[in-house]
C-alpha positions as CSV (number, residue, x, y, z in Angstrom):
1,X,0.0,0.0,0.0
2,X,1.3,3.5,-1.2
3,X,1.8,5.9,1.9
4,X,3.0,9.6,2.2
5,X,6.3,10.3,3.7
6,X,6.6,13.0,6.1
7,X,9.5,14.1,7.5
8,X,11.2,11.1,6.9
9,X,8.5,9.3,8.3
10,X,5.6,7.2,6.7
11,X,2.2,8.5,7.3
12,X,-0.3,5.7,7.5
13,X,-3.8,5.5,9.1
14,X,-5.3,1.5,9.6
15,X,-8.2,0.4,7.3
16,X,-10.8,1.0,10.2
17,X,-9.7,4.8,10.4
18,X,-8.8,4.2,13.9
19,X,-5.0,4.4,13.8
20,X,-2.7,6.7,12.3
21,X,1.2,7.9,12.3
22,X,2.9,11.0,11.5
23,X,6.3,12.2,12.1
24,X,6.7,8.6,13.9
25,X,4.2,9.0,16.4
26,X,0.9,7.0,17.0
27,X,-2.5,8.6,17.1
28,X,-5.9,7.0,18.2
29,X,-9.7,8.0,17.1
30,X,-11.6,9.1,20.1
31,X,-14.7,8.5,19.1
32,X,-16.6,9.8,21.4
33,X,-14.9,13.0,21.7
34,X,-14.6,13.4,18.0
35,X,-10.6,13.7,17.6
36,X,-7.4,12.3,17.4
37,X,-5.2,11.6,20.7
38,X,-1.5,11.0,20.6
39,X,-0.4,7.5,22.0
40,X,2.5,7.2,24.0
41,X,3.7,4.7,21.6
42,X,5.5,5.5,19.0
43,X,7.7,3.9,15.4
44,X,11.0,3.1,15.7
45,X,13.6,4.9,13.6
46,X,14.5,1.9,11.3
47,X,11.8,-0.9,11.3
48,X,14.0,-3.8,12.0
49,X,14.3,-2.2,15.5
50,X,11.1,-4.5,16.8
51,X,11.7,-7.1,14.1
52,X,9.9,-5.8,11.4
53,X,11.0,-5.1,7.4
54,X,8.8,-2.1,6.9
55,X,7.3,0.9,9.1
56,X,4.2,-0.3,8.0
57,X,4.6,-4.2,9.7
58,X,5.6,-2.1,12.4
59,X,3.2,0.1,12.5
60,X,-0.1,-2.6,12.7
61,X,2.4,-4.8,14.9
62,X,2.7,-1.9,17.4
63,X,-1.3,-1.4,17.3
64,X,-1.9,-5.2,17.6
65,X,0.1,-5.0,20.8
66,X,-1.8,-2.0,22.0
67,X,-5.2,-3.5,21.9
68,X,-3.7,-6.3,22.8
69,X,-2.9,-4.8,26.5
70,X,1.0,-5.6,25.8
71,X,1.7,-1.8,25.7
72,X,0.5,1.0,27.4
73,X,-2.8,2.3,25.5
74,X,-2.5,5.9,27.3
75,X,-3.1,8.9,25.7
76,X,-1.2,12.2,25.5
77,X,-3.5,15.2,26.3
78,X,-3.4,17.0,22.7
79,X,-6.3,17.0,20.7
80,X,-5.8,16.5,17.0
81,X,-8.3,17.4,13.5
82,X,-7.5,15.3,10.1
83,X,-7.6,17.5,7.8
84,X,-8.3,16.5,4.0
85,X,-4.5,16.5,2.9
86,X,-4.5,13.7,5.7
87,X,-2.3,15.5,8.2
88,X,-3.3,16.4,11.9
89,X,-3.5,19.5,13.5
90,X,-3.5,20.6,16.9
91,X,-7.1,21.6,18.4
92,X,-5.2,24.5,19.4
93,X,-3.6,25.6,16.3
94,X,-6.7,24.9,14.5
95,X,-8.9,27.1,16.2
96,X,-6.2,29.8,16.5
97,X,-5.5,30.4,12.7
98,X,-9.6,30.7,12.0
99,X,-9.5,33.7,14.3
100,X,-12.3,31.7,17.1
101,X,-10.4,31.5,20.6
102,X,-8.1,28.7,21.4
103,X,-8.9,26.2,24.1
């Protein structure tokens, strides 16, 4: 599967829209919020760091172990949009450059 690299990182985001990495850091869908939260976890620099040939074994074999319970599933406390161009934007940032007050 084709994937965007940003900053030397891929960006991918799991077939059920509930995963996605930018810059090397995991982000989960809050559904019930209605945005993304940064994971603690995060991809390793090369892949074959955890075992894997590509970021993007790594990726779904870092979110297998996730929902799995073998890693901590704890969120960071930023809250992040997808925009259309598929990259995420703090709430913050967001609301401050359409003029509305941040949070």
């Amino acid at each position: 599967m084709p994937f965007r690299v940003d900053y030397g990182w891929p960006v991918l985001t799991s077939p059920c829209g509930k995963w996605h990495s930018q810059q090397g850091n995991l982000y989960q869908w809050c559904e019930d919020k209605g945005y993304w939260k940064q994971n603690v976890n995060y991809l390793a620099s090369v892949p074959t760091q955890y075992g894997c040939t590509t970021f993007e074994e790594q990726f779904y074999r870092l979110i297998r172990k996730i929902e799995a319970g073998e890693l901590r599933r704890k969120n960071q406390g930023n809250s992040y949009y997808l925009s259309e161009d598929n990259k995420l934007t703090k709430v913050r940032e967001l609301e401050a450059t359409d003029g509305t007050q941040a949070l």
